[in-house]
C-alpha positions as a printed Julia matrix, in Angstrom:
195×3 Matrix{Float64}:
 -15.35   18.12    3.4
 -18.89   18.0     2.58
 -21.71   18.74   -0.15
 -19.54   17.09   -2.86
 -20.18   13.84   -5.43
 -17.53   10.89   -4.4
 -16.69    8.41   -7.13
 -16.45    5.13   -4.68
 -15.69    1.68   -4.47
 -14.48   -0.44   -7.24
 -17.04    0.61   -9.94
 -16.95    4.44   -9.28
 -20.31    4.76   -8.08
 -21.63    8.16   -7.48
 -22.12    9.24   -3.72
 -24.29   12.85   -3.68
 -24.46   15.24   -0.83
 -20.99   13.77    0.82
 -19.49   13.83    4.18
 -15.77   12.71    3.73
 -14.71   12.27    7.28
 -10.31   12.6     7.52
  -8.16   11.87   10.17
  -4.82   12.82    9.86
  -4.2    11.92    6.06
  -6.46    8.87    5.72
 -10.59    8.78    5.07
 -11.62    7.46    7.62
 -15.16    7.8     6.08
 -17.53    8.67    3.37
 -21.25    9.19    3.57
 -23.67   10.23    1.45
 -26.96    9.47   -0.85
 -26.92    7.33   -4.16
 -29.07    9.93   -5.58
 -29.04   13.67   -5.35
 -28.28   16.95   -6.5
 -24.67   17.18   -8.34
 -22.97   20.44   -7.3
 -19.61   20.62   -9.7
 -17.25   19.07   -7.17
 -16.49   16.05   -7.66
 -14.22   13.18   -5.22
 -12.48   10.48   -6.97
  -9.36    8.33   -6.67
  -6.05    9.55   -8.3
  -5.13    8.23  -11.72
  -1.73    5.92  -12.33
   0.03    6.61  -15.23
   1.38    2.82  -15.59
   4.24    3.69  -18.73
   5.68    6.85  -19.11
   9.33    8.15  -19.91
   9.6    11.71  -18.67
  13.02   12.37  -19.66
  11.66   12.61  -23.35
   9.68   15.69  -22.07
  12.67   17.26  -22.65
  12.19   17.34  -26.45
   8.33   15.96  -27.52
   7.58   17.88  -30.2
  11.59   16.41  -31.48
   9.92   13.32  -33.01
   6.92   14.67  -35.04
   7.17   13.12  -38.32
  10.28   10.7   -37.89
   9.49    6.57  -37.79
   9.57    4.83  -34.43
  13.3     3.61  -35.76
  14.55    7.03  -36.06
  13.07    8.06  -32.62
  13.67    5.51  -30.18
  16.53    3.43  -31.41
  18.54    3.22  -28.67
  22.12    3.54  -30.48
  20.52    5.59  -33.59
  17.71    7.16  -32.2
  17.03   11.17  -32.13
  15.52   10.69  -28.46
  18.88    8.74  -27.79
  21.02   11.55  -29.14
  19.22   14.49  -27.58
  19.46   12.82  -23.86
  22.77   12.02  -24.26
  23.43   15.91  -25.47
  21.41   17.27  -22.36
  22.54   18.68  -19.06
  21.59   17.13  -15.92
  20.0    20.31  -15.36
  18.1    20.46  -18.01
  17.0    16.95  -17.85
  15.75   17.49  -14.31
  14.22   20.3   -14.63
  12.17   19.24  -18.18
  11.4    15.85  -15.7
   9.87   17.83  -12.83
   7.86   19.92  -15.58
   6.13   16.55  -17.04
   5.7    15.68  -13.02
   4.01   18.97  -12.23
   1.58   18.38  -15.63
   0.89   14.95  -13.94
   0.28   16.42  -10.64
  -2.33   18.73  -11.99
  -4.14   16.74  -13.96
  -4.88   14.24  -10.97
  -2.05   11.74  -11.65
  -0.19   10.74   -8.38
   1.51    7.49   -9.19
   3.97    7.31  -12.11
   5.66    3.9   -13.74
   8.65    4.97  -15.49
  10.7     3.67  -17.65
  14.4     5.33  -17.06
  17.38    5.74  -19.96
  21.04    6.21  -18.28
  21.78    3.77  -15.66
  21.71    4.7   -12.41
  22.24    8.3   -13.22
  19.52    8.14  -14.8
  16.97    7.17  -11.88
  18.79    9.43   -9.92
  17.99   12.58  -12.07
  14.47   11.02  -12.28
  14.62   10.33   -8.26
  15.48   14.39   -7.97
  12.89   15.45  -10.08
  10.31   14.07   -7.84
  10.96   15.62   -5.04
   8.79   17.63   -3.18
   6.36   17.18   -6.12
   3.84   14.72   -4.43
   3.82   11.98   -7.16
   4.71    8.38   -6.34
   7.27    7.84   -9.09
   8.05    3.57   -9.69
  10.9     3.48  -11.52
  12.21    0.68  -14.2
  15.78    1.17  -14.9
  18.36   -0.03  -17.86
  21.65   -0.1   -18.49
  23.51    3.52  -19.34
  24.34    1.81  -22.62
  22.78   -0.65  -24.23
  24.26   -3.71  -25.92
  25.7    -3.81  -29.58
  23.46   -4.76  -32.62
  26.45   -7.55  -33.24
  26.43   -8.53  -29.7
  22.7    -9.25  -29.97
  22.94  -11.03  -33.15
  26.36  -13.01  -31.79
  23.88  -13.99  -28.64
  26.66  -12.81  -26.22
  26.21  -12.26  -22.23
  27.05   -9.21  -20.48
  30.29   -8.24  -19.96
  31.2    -8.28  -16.11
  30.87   -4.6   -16.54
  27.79   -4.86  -17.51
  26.62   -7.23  -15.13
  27.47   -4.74  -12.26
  25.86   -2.26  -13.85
  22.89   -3.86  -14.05
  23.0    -5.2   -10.49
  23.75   -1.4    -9.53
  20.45   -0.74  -11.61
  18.17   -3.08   -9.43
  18.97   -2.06   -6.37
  18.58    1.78   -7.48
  15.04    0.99   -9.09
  12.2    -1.13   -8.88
  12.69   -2.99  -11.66
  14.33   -3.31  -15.09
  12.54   -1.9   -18.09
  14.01   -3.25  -21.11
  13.57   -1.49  -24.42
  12.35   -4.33  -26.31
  13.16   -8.43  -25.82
  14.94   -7.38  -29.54
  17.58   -5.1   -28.06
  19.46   -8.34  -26.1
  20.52  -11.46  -27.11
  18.53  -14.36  -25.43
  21.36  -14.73  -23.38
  21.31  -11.23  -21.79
  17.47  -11.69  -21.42
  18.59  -14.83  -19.04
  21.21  -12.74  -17.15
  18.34   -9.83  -16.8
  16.13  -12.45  -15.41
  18.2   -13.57  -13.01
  19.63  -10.41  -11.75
  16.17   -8.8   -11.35
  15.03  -12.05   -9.32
């Protein structure tokens, strides 16, 4: 590829008049001048979207207007009650919808944070594929924890603890909802799990 600006190294710089050399699906090499003509085309890395929840692309325009409490309250929530009233169809296919947006505005590597258990990363897991984004998934439990429980500071249920172990070794991770959603005692049990 050649007569384009590249955006290298860590600062971005600006690279006119480049020769991006490829070999197989690596660059293997980019020349050009520090200054020069700018032609339109532009080089530059891919962008990381580091937080993102793509299963509420299934409803965004939902939420307009309601507090963060009535949205994302995880045993009151709207968001909570329209994923738990979707298909698996329509949840994947919404999912690979937000993916595709990513894709074409230059985002290749997604961190997401993943309602449902393992079903849950698995729907996300389908979504991606054949898509061409790098999707890092952060998983939860399919249900999360009374407001009692919390309060009480209660552990997990054995239940829950497979659940959870189930959960870390379908993800990369566990994304909790907020520290406020467990008892300090489940935050311990996370920890330990996710070690």
């Amino acid at each position: 590829m050649g007569g384009v600006c590249a955006l290298v190294g860590e600062n971005l710089e600006p690279l006119f008049e480049c020769e991006i050399v490829w070999k197989g699906d690596k660059i293997v090499s980019i020349e050009g001048k520090k200054e020069g003509k700018f032609e339109g085309r532009v080089v530059l890395p891919s962008f990381v979207n580091a937080h993102t929840h793509i299963g509420d692309s299934i409803a965004k325009e939902a939420y307009v207007g309601l507090t963060l409490e009535q949205t994302v309250d995880p045993h009151t929530g709207l968001k909570t009650k329209i994923l738990q009233s979707s298909t698996k169809k329509e949840l994947v296919s919404a999912m690979r919808k937000a993916l595709k947006q990513c894709v074409a505005l230059g985002v290749t590597h997604v961190l997401d944070f993943r309602e449902g258990g393992v079903e849950g990363l698995k729907l996300a897991k389908a979504a991606c594929e054949g898509i061409g984004v790098q999707l890092a998934l952060f998983g939860r439990l399919s249900k999360p924890p009374s407001k009692q429980r919390v309060l009480s500071n209660e552990c997990f249920s054995e239940a829950e603890l497979e659940e959870l172990h189930k959960v870390c070794e379908t993800a990369h991770g566990i994304g909790v909802s907020g520290a406020n959603e467990y008892s300090d005692r489940m935050l311990e049990q996370i920890r330990e799990v996710a070690k």
